[in-house]
PDB file of C-alpha atoms in Angstrom:
ATOM      1  CA  MET M   8      85.273 122.497 102.261  1.00  0.00           C
ATOM      2  CA  GLY M   9      86.532 125.228 100.043  1.00  0.00           C
ATOM      3  CA  ASP M  10      85.806 128.235  97.730  1.00  0.00           C
ATOM      4  CA  VAL M  11      84.270 127.882  94.356  1.00  0.00           C
ATOM      5  CA  THR M  12      85.187 130.252  91.665  1.00  0.00           C
ATOM      6  CA  THR M  13      83.626 130.836  88.159  1.00  0.00           C
ATOM      7  CA  GLY M  14      84.874 129.014  84.952  1.00  0.00           C
ATOM      8  CA  ASP M  15      87.082 125.929  85.931  1.00  0.00           C
ATOM      9  CA  VAL M  16      86.283 125.281  89.686  1.00  0.00           C
ATOM     10  CA  THR M  17      88.819 124.025  91.972  1.00  0.00           C
ATOM     11  CA  THR M  18      87.560 122.546  95.383  1.00  0.00           C
ATOM     12  CA  VAL M  19      89.777 122.019  98.257  1.00  0.00           C
ATOM     13  CA  THR M  20      88.190 119.137 100.342  1.00  0.00           C
ATOM     14  CA  ARG M  21      89.156 117.044 103.363  1.00  0.00           C
ATOM     15  CA  THR M  22      90.101 114.263 101.182  1.00  0.00           C
ATOM     16  CA  GLY M  23      91.930 116.111  98.338  1.00  0.00           C
ATOM     17  CA  THR M  24      91.815 118.620  95.520  1.00  0.00           C
ATOM     18  CA  GLU M  25      89.255 118.318  92.777  1.00  0.00           C
ATOM     19  CA  THR M  26      89.194 120.267  89.513  1.00  0.00           C
ATOM     20  CA  ARG M  27      86.028 120.558  87.667  1.00  0.00           C
ATOM     21  CA  PRO M  28      85.049 122.437  84.332  1.00  0.00           C
ATOM     22  CA  GLY M  29      82.101 124.776  83.850  1.00  0.00           C
ATOM     23  CA  PRO M  30      78.513 123.412  83.685  1.00  0.00           C
ATOM     24  CA  ALA M  31      78.717 122.132  80.061  1.00  0.00           C
ATOM     25  CA  PRO M  32      78.092 118.133  80.277  1.00  0.00           C
ATOM     26  CA  GLY M  33      79.822 115.878  77.856  1.00  0.00           C
ATOM     27  CA  PRO M  34      82.085 112.759  77.830  1.00  0.00           C
ATOM     28  CA  ALA M  35      85.690 113.393  78.795  1.00  0.00           C
ATOM     29  CA  PRO M  36      88.011 113.747  75.764  1.00  0.00           C
ATOM     30  CA  GLY M  37      88.941 110.322  74.244  1.00  0.00           C
ATOM     31  CA  SER M  38      86.871 108.312  76.700  1.00  0.00           C
ATOM     32  CA  PRO M  39      84.292 105.674  75.661  1.00  0.00           C
ATOM     33  CA  HIS M  40      80.866 107.280  75.233  1.00  0.00           C
ATOM     34  CA  ARG M  41      79.238 105.150  77.630  1.00  0.00           C
ATOM     35  CA  ARG M  42      81.582 105.254  80.590  1.00  0.00           C
ATOM     36  CA  ARG M  43      80.305 108.446  82.157  1.00  0.00           C
ATOM     37  CA  PRO M  44      76.539 107.539  81.995  1.00  0.00           C
ATOM     38  CA  GLU M  45      77.448 104.154  83.467  1.00  0.00           C
ATOM     39  CA  LEU M  46      79.188 105.883  86.219  1.00  0.00           C
ATOM     40  CA  ALA M  47      76.219 108.091  86.924  1.00  0.00           C
ATOM     41  CA  ALA M  48      73.892 105.198  87.073  1.00  0.00           C
ATOM     42  CA  PHE M  49      76.225 103.181  89.311  1.00  0.00           C
ATOM     43  CA  LEU M  50      76.645 105.681  91.899  1.00  0.00           C
ATOM     44  CA  ARG M  51      72.873 106.456  92.041  1.00  0.00           C
ATOM     45  CA  SER M  52      72.236 102.705  92.480  1.00  0.00           C
ATOM     46  CA  ARG M  53      74.751 102.485  95.335  1.00  0.00           C
ATOM     47  CA  ARG M  54      73.448 105.511  96.992  1.00  0.00           C
ATOM     48  CA  ALA M  55      69.944 104.244  96.968  1.00  0.00           C
ATOM     49  CA  ARG M  56      70.908 101.125  99.029  1.00  0.00           C
ATOM     50  CA  VAL M  57      72.665 102.807 101.790  1.00  0.00           C
ATOM     51  CA  THR M  58      70.413 104.013 104.685  1.00  0.00           C
ATOM     52  CA  PRO M  59      71.180 106.826 106.946  1.00  0.00           C
ATOM     53  CA  GLY M  60      71.343 104.237 109.845  1.00  0.00           C
ATOM     54  CA  ASP M  61      73.948 102.438 107.933  1.00  0.00           C
ATOM     55  CA  VAL M  62      76.285 105.488 108.375  1.00  0.00           C
ATOM     56  CA  GLY M  63      75.041 106.559 111.840  1.00  0.00           C
ATOM     57  CA  MET M  64      72.861 109.346 110.790  1.00  0.00           C
ATOM     58  CA  PRO M  65      69.346 109.741 112.132  1.00  0.00           C
ATOM     59  CA  PRO M  66      66.529 108.809 109.699  1.00  0.00           C
ATOM     60  CA  GLY M  67      64.799 112.094 109.751  1.00  0.00           C
ATOM     61  CA  LEU M  68      61.243 112.731 108.589  1.00  0.00           C
ATOM     62  CA  ARG M  69      59.509 113.076 105.215  1.00  0.00           C
ATOM     63  CA  ARG M  70      62.285 111.509 103.397  1.00  0.00           C
ATOM     64  CA  ARG M  71      61.539 110.954  99.802  1.00  0.00           C
ATOM     65  CA  THR M  72      64.953 109.649  98.524  1.00  0.00           C
ATOM     66  CA  PRO M  73      65.736 106.051  99.040  1.00  0.00           C
ATOM     67  CA  GLY M  74      69.018 105.826 100.772  1.00  0.00           C
ATOM     68  CA  LEU M  75      71.050 108.722 101.144  1.00  0.00           C
ATOM     69  CA  ARG M  76      70.817 112.066  99.721  1.00  0.00           C
ATOM     70  CA  ARG M  77      73.544 113.431  97.403  1.00  0.00           C
ATOM     71  CA  GLU M  78      74.483 116.225 100.001  1.00  0.00           C
ATOM     72  CA  GLU M  79      74.897 113.680 102.610  1.00  0.00           C
ATOM     73  CA  VAL M  80      77.240 111.437 100.510  1.00  0.00           C
ATOM     74  CA  ALA M  81      79.157 114.670  99.859  1.00  0.00           C
ATOM     75  CA  GLN M  82      79.387 115.607 103.582  1.00  0.00           C
ATOM     76  CA  LEU M  83      80.340 112.071 104.708  1.00  0.00           C
ATOM     77  CA  SER M  84      83.003 111.816 101.890  1.00  0.00           C
ATOM     78  CA  GLY M  85      84.445 115.282 102.610  1.00  0.00           C
ATOM     79  CA  VAL M  86      83.801 116.424  99.206  1.00  0.00           C
ATOM     80  CA  GLY M  87      81.760 119.515  97.896  1.00  0.00           C
ATOM     81  CA  VAL M  88      78.068 118.897  97.038  1.00  0.00           C
ATOM     82  CA  THR M  89      78.264 120.504  93.624  1.00  0.00           C
ATOM     83  CA  TRP M  90      81.475 118.298  92.836  1.00  0.00           C
ATOM     84  CA  TYR M  91      79.666 115.169  93.971  1.00  0.00           C
ATOM     85  CA  THR M  92      76.280 116.060  92.102  1.00  0.00           C
ATOM     86  CA  TRP M  93      78.224 116.723  88.905  1.00  0.00           C
ATOM     87  CA  LEU M  94      80.052 113.298  89.353  1.00  0.00           C
ATOM     88  CA  GLU M  95      76.770 111.582  89.810  1.00  0.00           C
ATOM     89  CA  GLN M  96      75.459 113.358  86.748  1.00  0.00           C
ATOM     90  CA  GLY M  97      78.337 111.933  84.522  1.00  0.00           C
ATOM     91  CA  ARG M  98      79.886 115.128  83.845  1.00  0.00           C
ATOM     92  CA  PRO M  99      83.592 115.139  82.742  1.00  0.00           C
ATOM     93  CA  ILE M 100      85.144 116.033  85.985  1.00  0.00           C
ATOM     94  CA  ASN M 101      88.435 114.851  87.477  1.00  0.00           C
ATOM     95  CA  ALA M 102      88.671 112.579  90.390  1.00  0.00           C
ATOM     96  CA  SER M 103      91.570 111.513  92.536  1.00  0.00           C
ATOM     97  CA  ALA M 104      92.069 107.943  93.743  1.00  0.00           C
ATOM     98  CA  GLN M 105      91.920 109.570  97.466  1.00  0.00           C
ATOM     99  CA  VAL M 106      88.484 111.015  96.826  1.00  0.00           C
ATOM    100  CA  LEU M 107      87.055 107.991  95.038  1.00  0.00           C
ATOM    101  CA  ASP M 108      88.207 105.910  98.196  1.00  0.00           C
ATOM    102  CA  ALA M 109      86.238 108.396 100.457  1.00  0.00           C
ATOM    103  CA  VAL M 110      83.063 108.010  98.266  1.00  0.00           C
ATOM    104  CA  ALA M 111      83.629 104.228  98.205  1.00  0.00           C
ATOM    105  CA  ARG M 112      83.731 104.030 101.898  1.00  0.00           C
ATOM    106  CA  THR M 113      80.692 106.121 102.250  1.00  0.00           C
ATOM    107  CA  LEU M 114      78.736 104.045  99.827  1.00  0.00           C
ATOM    108  CA  ARG M 115      80.026 100.861 101.515  1.00  0.00           C
ATOM    109  CA  LEU M 116      81.507  99.393  98.252  1.00  0.00           C
ATOM    110  CA  ASP M 117      83.164  95.892  98.357  1.00  0.00           C
ATOM    111  CA  PRO M 118      86.404  95.364  96.559  1.00  0.00           C
ATOM    112  CA  PRO M 119      84.814  94.417  93.040  1.00  0.00           C
ATOM    113  CA  GLU M 120      82.460  97.349  93.306  1.00  0.00           C
ATOM    114  CA  ARG M 121      85.435  99.868  94.264  1.00  0.00           C
ATOM    115  CA  GLU M 122      87.552  98.605  91.333  1.00  0.00           C
ATOM    116  CA  HIS M 123      84.325  99.100  88.984  1.00  0.00           C
ATOM    117  CA  LEU M 124      84.044 102.638  90.329  1.00  0.00           C
ATOM    118  CA  TYR M 125      87.705 103.344  89.459  1.00  0.00           C
ATOM    119  CA  HIS M 126      87.329 102.070  85.955  1.00  0.00           C
ATOM    120  CA  LEU M 127      84.345 104.037  85.207  1.00  0.00           C
ATOM    121  CA  ALA M 128      85.855 107.254  86.605  1.00  0.00           C
ATOM    122  CA  GLU M 129      88.899 106.605  84.475  1.00  0.00           C
ATOM    123  CA  VAL M 130      91.321 106.438  87.421  1.00  0.00           C
ATOM    124  CA  PRO M 131      94.148 103.823  87.483  1.00  0.00           C
ATOM    125  CA  TYR M 132      93.045 101.171  89.895  1.00  0.00           C
ATOM    126  CA  THR M 133      95.475  99.572  92.421  1.00  0.00           C
ATOM    127  CA  ALA M 134      94.089  96.772  94.641  1.00  0.00           C
ATOM    128  CA  ALA M 135      94.660  96.958  98.255  1.00  0.00           C
ATOM    129  CA  PRO M 136      97.459  94.620  99.431  1.00  0.00           C
ATOM    130  CA  GLU M 137      96.093  91.297 100.753  1.00  0.00           C
ATOM    131  CA  ALA M 138      97.438  89.012 103.259  1.00  0.00           C
ATOM    132  CA  LEU M 139      99.282  86.039 101.409  1.00  0.00           C
ATOM    133  CA  VAL M 140      97.253  82.779 100.932  1.00  0.00           C
ATOM    134  CA  ARG M 141      99.073  80.041 102.685  1.00  0.00           C
ATOM    135  CA  SER M 142      97.080  76.910 101.659  1.00  0.00           C
ATOM    136  CA  VAL M 143      94.722  75.507  98.983  1.00  0.00           C
ATOM    137  CA  GLY M 144      91.371  73.769  99.295  1.00  0.00           C
ATOM    138  CA  PRO M 145      90.445  70.381  98.094  1.00  0.00           C
ATOM    139  CA  GLU M 146      89.171  72.005  94.786  1.00  0.00           C
ATOM    140  CA  ILE M 147      92.472  73.451  93.587  1.00  0.00           C
ATOM    141  CA  GLN M 148      94.335  70.411  94.866  1.00  0.00           C
ATOM    142  CA  GLY M 149      91.972  68.230  92.567  1.00  0.00           C
ATOM    143  CA  ILE M 150      92.707  70.429  89.602  1.00  0.00           C
ATOM    144  CA  ILE M 151      96.357  70.113  89.809  1.00  0.00           C
ATOM    145  CA  ASP M 152      95.940  66.325  90.712  1.00  0.00           C
ATOM    146  CA  ALA M 153      94.023  66.035  87.311  1.00  0.00           C
ATOM    147  CA  LEU M 154      96.584  67.713  85.360  1.00  0.00           C
ATOM    148  CA  ALA M 155      98.801  64.841  85.637  1.00  0.00           C
ATOM    149  CA  PRO M 156     100.836  63.533  83.950  1.00  0.00           C
ATOM    150  CA  ARG M 157     101.905  67.322  83.589  1.00  0.00           C
ATOM    151  CA  PRO M 158     103.744  68.494  86.705  1.00  0.00           C
ATOM    152  CA  ALA M 159     101.747  71.287  88.441  1.00  0.00           C
ATOM    153  CA  VAL M 160     102.378  73.500  91.444  1.00  0.00           C
ATOM    154  CA  VAL M 161     100.551  76.454  93.209  1.00  0.00           C
ATOM    155  CA  TYR M 162     102.691  79.469  94.382  1.00  0.00           C
ATOM    156  CA  ASN M 163     101.669  82.544  96.046  1.00  0.00           C
ATOM    157  CA  SER M 164     103.277  85.840  95.042  1.00  0.00           C
ATOM    158  CA  ARG M 165     106.238  85.047  97.220  1.00  0.00           C
ATOM    159  CA  TYR M 166     106.880  81.727  95.684  1.00  0.00           C
ATOM    160  CA  ASP M 167     105.872  79.732  98.664  1.00  0.00           C
ATOM    161  CA  ILE M 168     104.776  76.373  97.502  1.00  0.00           C
ATOM    162  CA  LEU M 169     101.038  75.971  98.566  1.00  0.00           C
ATOM    163  CA  ALA M 170     100.424  72.593  96.666  1.00  0.00           C
ATOM    164  CA  THR M 171     101.955  70.239  94.077  1.00  0.00           C
ATOM    165  CA  ASN M 172     100.848  67.056  92.290  1.00  0.00           C
ATOM    166  CA  PRO M 173     102.824  63.950  92.710  1.00  0.00           C
ATOM    167  CA  VAL M 174     104.283  64.579  89.263  1.00  0.00           C
ATOM    168  CA  TYR M 175     105.787  67.849  90.226  1.00  0.00           C
ATOM    169  CA  HIS M 176     107.185  66.397  93.410  1.00  0.00           C
ATOM    170  CA  ASP M 177     108.953  63.436  91.553  1.00  0.00           C
ATOM    171  CA  LEU M 178     110.396  65.523  88.926  1.00  0.00           C
ATOM    172  CA  PHE M 179     111.615  68.556  90.720  1.00  0.00           C
ATOM    173  CA  ILE M 180     111.843  67.946  94.530  1.00  0.00           C
ATOM    174  CA  THR M 181     114.985  65.756  94.804  1.00  0.00           C
ATOM    175  CA  PRO M 182     115.852  64.159  98.115  1.00  0.00           C
ATOM    176  CA  VAL M 183     118.392  66.819  98.762  1.00  0.00           C
ATOM    177  CA  ASP M 184     115.745  69.563  98.206  1.00  0.00           C
ATOM    178  CA  ALA M 185     113.513  67.839 100.666  1.00  0.00           C
ATOM    179  CA  CYS M 186     116.067  68.258 103.280  1.00  0.00           C
ATOM    180  CA  VAL M 187     116.694  71.859 102.893  1.00  0.00           C
ATOM    181  CA  PRO M 188     115.965  73.825 106.123  1.00  0.00           C
ATOM    182  CA  GLY M 189     113.886  76.677 105.892  1.00  0.00           C
ATOM    183  CA  PRO M 190     110.443  77.571 104.358  1.00  0.00           C
ATOM    184  CA  ASN M 191     108.704  75.474 101.946  1.00  0.00           C
ATOM    185  CA  ASN M 192     109.532  78.072  99.149  1.00  0.00           C
ATOM    186  CA  ALA M 193     110.687  77.560  95.670  1.00  0.00           C
ATOM    187  CA  LEU M 194     113.300  80.651  95.732  1.00  0.00           C
ATOM    188  CA  TRP M 195     114.649  79.255  98.889  1.00  0.00           C
ATOM    189  CA  ARG M 196     115.202  75.873  97.611  1.00  0.00           C
ATOM    190  CA  LEU M 197     116.852  77.206  94.517  1.00  0.00           C
ATOM    191  CA  PHE M 198     119.090  79.614  96.179  1.00  0.00           C
ATOM    192  CA  THR M 199     120.305  77.646  99.293  1.00  0.00           C
ATOM    193  CA  VAL M 200     120.984  74.082  97.710  1.00  0.00           C
ATOM    194  CA  ARG M 201     124.636  73.569  96.182  1.00  0.00           C
ATOM    195  CA  GLU M 202     124.592  74.439  92.551  1.00  0.00           C
ATOM    196  CA  GLN M 203     125.244  70.866  91.606  1.00  0.00           C
ATOM    197  CA  ASP M 204     122.320  69.791  93.577  1.00  0.00           C
ATOM    198  CA  CYS M 205     119.912  72.475  92.039  1.00  0.00           C
ATOM    199  CA  PRO M 206     117.370  70.807  89.715  1.00  0.00           C
ATOM    200  CA  LEU M 207     117.300  73.900  87.605  1.00  0.00           C
ATOM    201  CA  LEU M 208     119.989  74.238  84.916  1.00  0.00           C
ATOM    202  CA  PHE M 209     121.149  77.614  83.487  1.00  0.00           C
ATOM    203  CA  ARG M 210     120.718  79.221  86.934  1.00  0.00           C
ATOM    204  CA  ASP M 211     122.415  82.467  85.700  1.00  0.00           C
ATOM    205  CA  LYS M 212     119.541  82.900  83.186  1.00  0.00           C
ATOM    206  CA  GLU M 213     116.492  81.844  85.095  1.00  0.00           C
ATOM    207  CA  LEU M 214     117.180  83.014  88.681  1.00  0.00           C
ATOM    208  CA  PRO M 215     117.307  86.697  87.677  1.00  0.00           C
ATOM    209  CA  VAL M 216     113.943  86.363  86.081  1.00  0.00           C
ATOM    210  CA  MET M 217     112.459  84.688  89.156  1.00  0.00           C
ATOM    211  CA  VAL M 218     113.899  87.479  91.571  1.00  0.00           C
ATOM    212  CA  ALA M 219     112.643  90.147  89.254  1.00  0.00           C
ATOM    213  CA  THR M 220     109.206  88.519  89.372  1.00  0.00           C
ATOM    214  CA  LEU M 221     109.443  88.447  93.292  1.00  0.00           C
ATOM    215  CA  ARG M 222     110.307  92.201  93.272  1.00  0.00           C
ATOM    216  CA  ALA M 223     107.167  93.000  91.274  1.00  0.00           C
ATOM    217  CA  SER M 224     105.034  91.360  93.912  1.00  0.00           C
ATOM    218  CA  TYR M 225     107.046  93.055  96.543  1.00  0.00           C
ATOM    219  CA  GLY M 226     105.918  96.477  95.457  1.00  0.00           C
ATOM    220  CA  LEU M 227     102.594  95.731  96.838  1.00  0.00           C
ATOM    221  CA  HIS M 228     103.965  94.545 100.254  1.00  0.00           C
ATOM    222  CA  ALA M 229     107.089  96.611 101.025  1.00  0.00           C
ATOM    223  CA  GLY M 230     107.226  97.193 104.743  1.00  0.00           C
ATOM    224  CA  GLU M 231     105.335  94.321 105.678  1.00  0.00           C
ATOM    225  CA  PRO M 232     107.100  92.178 108.460  1.00  0.00           C
ATOM    226  CA  GLY M 233     106.470  88.865 106.759  1.00  0.00           C
ATOM    227  CA  TRP M 234     108.040  89.896 103.391  1.00  0.00           C
ATOM    228  CA  GLU M 235     110.919  92.029 104.912  1.00  0.00           C
ATOM    229  CA  ASP M 236     111.872  88.997 107.143  1.00  0.00           C
ATOM    230  CA  PHE M 237     111.707  86.536 103.983  1.00  0.00           C
ATOM    231  CA  ILE M 238     113.975  89.052 101.823  1.00  0.00           C
ATOM    232  CA  ARG M 239     116.174  89.509 105.115  1.00  0.00           C
ATOM    233  CA  ARG M 240     116.714  85.770 105.643  1.00  0.00           C
ATOM    234  CA  LEU M 241     117.169  84.805 101.966  1.00  0.00           C
ATOM    235  CA  SER M 242     119.840  87.582 101.616  1.00  0.00           C
ATOM    236  CA  GLN M 243     121.801  86.188 104.601  1.00  0.00           C
ATOM    237  CA  ALA M 244     121.565  82.872 103.221  1.00  0.00           C
ATOM    238  CA  SER M 245     122.608  83.631  99.651  1.00  0.00           C
ATOM    239  CA  PRO M 246     125.078  86.140  98.369  1.00  0.00           C
ATOM    240  CA  LEU M 247     123.666  85.370  94.817  1.00  0.00           C
ATOM    241  CA  PHE M 248     120.085  86.396  95.890  1.00  0.00           C
ATOM    242  CA  THR M 249     121.527  89.393  97.567  1.00  0.00           C
ATOM    243  CA  ARG M 250     123.199  90.605  94.378  1.00  0.00           C
ATOM    244  CA  LEU M 251     120.120  89.864  92.101  1.00  0.00           C
ATOM    245  CA  TRP M 252     117.748  91.584  94.516  1.00  0.00           C
ATOM    246  CA  GLU M 253     119.808  94.781  94.542  1.00  0.00           C
ATOM    247  CA  SER M 254     119.739  95.010  90.723  1.00  0.00           C
ATOM    248  CA  GLY M 255     116.323  96.222  91.213  1.00  0.00           C
ATOM    249  CA  ASP M 256     114.916  94.493  88.049  1.00  0.00           C
ATOM    250  CA  VAL M 257     111.038  93.854  87.852  1.00  0.00           C
ATOM    251  CA  ALA M 258     109.203  91.169  85.636  1.00  0.00           C
ATOM    252  CA  GLU M 259     105.906  89.589  85.412  1.00  0.00           C
ATOM    253  CA  PRO M 260     105.267  85.867  85.550  1.00  0.00           C
ATOM    254  CA  GLY M 261     104.780  84.345  82.056  1.00  0.00           C
ATOM    255  CA  ARG M 262     105.506  81.400  79.711  1.00  0.00           C
ATOM    256  CA  ARG M 263     109.116  80.117  79.749  1.00  0.00           C
ATOM    257  CA  VAL M 264     111.157  77.270  78.676  1.00  0.00           C
ATOM    258  CA  LYS M 265     113.017  75.897  81.489  1.00  0.00           C
ATOM    259  CA  VAL M 266     115.677  73.114  81.601  1.00  0.00           C
ATOM    260  CA  PHE M 267     115.776  70.788  84.642  1.00  0.00           C
ATOM    261  CA  ARG M 268     117.887  67.820  85.474  1.00  0.00           C
ATOM    262  CA  HIS M 269     117.020  64.677  87.131  1.00  0.00           C
ATOM    263  CA  GLU M 270     119.411  62.157  88.525  1.00  0.00           C
ATOM    264  CA  ALA M 271     117.488  59.383  87.035  1.00  0.00           C
ATOM    265  CA  VAL M 272     116.432  60.455  83.646  1.00  0.00           C
ATOM    266  CA  GLY M 273     118.704  63.360  82.683  1.00  0.00           C
ATOM    267  CA  GLU M 274     117.655  66.866  81.181  1.00  0.00           C
ATOM    268  CA  LEU M 275     114.065  67.851  80.837  1.00  0.00           C
ATOM    269  CA  ARG M 276     113.101  70.948  78.782  1.00  0.00           C
ATOM    270  CA  MET M 277     109.700  71.974  80.233  1.00  0.00           C
ATOM    271  CA  THR M 278     107.540  74.945  79.112  1.00  0.00           C
ATOM    272  CA  SER M 279     105.961  76.652  82.199  1.00  0.00           C
ATOM    273  CA  MET M 280     102.501  78.305  82.023  1.00  0.00           C
ATOM    274  CA  SER M 281     101.167  80.541  84.724  1.00  0.00           C
ATOM    275  CA  LEU M 282      97.375  80.495  85.390  1.00  0.00           C
ATOM    276  CA  SER M 283      95.613  82.857  87.825  1.00  0.00           C
ATOM    277  CA  ILE M 284      92.948  81.618  90.326  1.00  0.00           C
ATOM    278  CA  ASN M 285      89.942  83.428  90.938  1.00  0.00           C
ATOM    279  CA  GLY M 286      89.246  83.806  94.710  1.00  0.00           C
ATOM    280  CA  MET M 287      92.905  83.551  95.620  1.00  0.00           C
ATOM    281  CA  PRO M 288      94.568  86.827  95.132  1.00  0.00           C
ATOM    282  CA  GLU M 289      98.268  86.689  93.974  1.00  0.00           C
ATOM    283  CA  CYS M 290      98.281  82.953  93.652  1.00  0.00           C
ATOM    284  CA  ARG M 291      98.941  81.118  90.446  1.00  0.00           C
ATOM    285  CA  ILE M 292      99.056  77.555  89.216  1.00  0.00           C
ATOM    286  CA  VAL M 293     102.126  76.828  87.273  1.00  0.00           C
ATOM    287  CA  VAL M 294     101.880  73.808  84.699  1.00  0.00           C
ATOM    288  CA  TYR M 295     104.955  72.204  83.026  1.00  0.00           C
ATOM    289  CA  THR M 296     104.664  70.669  79.548  1.00  0.00           C
ATOM    290  CA  PRO M 297     107.567  68.744  77.799  1.00  0.00           C
ATOM    291  CA  ASP M 298     108.974  71.035  75.172  1.00  0.00           C
ATOM    292  CA  ASP M 299     110.125  68.389  72.960  1.00  0.00           C
ATOM    293  CA  GLU M 300     109.801  64.576  72.146  1.00  0.00           C
ATOM    294  CA  GLU M 301     112.861  63.479  74.160  1.00  0.00           C
ATOM    295  CA  THR M 302     111.558  65.216  77.199  1.00  0.00           C
ATOM    296  CA  GLU M 303     108.211  63.593  76.880  1.00  0.00           C
ATOM    297  CA  ARG M 304     109.957  60.247  76.689  1.00  0.00           C
ATOM    298  CA  ARG M 305     112.147  60.892  79.759  1.00  0.00           C
ATOM    299  CA  ALA M 306     109.199  62.248  81.798  1.00  0.00           C
ATOM    300  CA  ALA M 307     107.154  59.081  80.931  1.00  0.00           C
ATOM    301  CA  MET M 308     110.014  56.852  82.163  1.00  0.00           C
ATOM    302  CA  LEU M 309     110.114  58.553  85.377  1.00  0.00           C
ATOM    303  CA  ARG M 310     106.365  58.356  85.874  1.00  0.00           C
ATOM    304  CA  ASN M 311     106.435  54.881  84.943  1.00  0.00           C
ATOM    305  CA  GLY M 312     109.402  53.885  87.570  1.00  0.00           C
ATOM    306  CA  ALA M 313     111.827  52.994  84.780  1.00  0.00           C
ATOM    307  CA  THR M 314     114.646  54.853  86.536  1.00  0.00           C
ATOM    308  CA  LYS M 315     117.125  51.988  87.727  1.00  0.00           C
ATOM    309  CA  ASN M 316     119.706  53.180  85.255  1.00  0.00           C
ATOM    310  CA  PRO M 317     120.110  56.998  85.123  1.00  0.00           C
ATOM    311  CA  ALA M 318     120.262  58.640  81.724  1.00  0.00           C
ATOM    312  CA  PRO M 319     123.628  59.895  80.580  1.00  0.00           C
TER     313      PRO M 319
END
């Protein structure tokens, strides 16, 4: 553990360094009034449900405390007993992510509970990286099918195409696209087809934003073999991707107006909207809606099969 001094106390633990003030309780400056009491109640309730047997400790005799004792949580988490006691009392002490993770492991918190602990302790929360979702269930497929006549697609954070409705496929996946070797990935299709075959117009404006969005997601997966292999392969296949990737720009998904071209109906101005999916980390549904009346008319022509004479 570590030494305790008077006044502001610094405790060196196995999991990090914590600084706590003197014994006067009260909310942290500028924090919501209820956050610390909520933290205290939350920790007590989680501690009460963990038995000594859950963490490999003998039950002992004459235990009056349901679940673990405070000193047991402190010992198992590698923090000082006084520090943990004050944390559970809702006192305005500082906690690092490293120490909160140790407490979360001891209390056997699941991911939503761990995130809740971080928010109550006023520590920035970063979700643990999760494996990329590679498929969707029938419920999600049914949702995007029901969005017709609006084109809809499900992407994961690497722009892998997990599902589409028929309208998306008819509008944006041309016969040339369908023959592109490589993964079923939107970025791969856009960067490896010839520019004249690419369904997306204004590539110089749109592709940098998509690569910047990819880089924002890559931050959670840097070093993972699947991601590194994808970046390497796409860099080898496309000098343009390499140049944009090396710029280091970062962006988040959001609403955008994109212009597509279709050999049968001509140009289509579509507004894209990204919707997150509960239970599918790092995945989103992207829905495209016509941005003007002419696009609405041309999209209707395509859906109705009136495409024998391509639009000028």
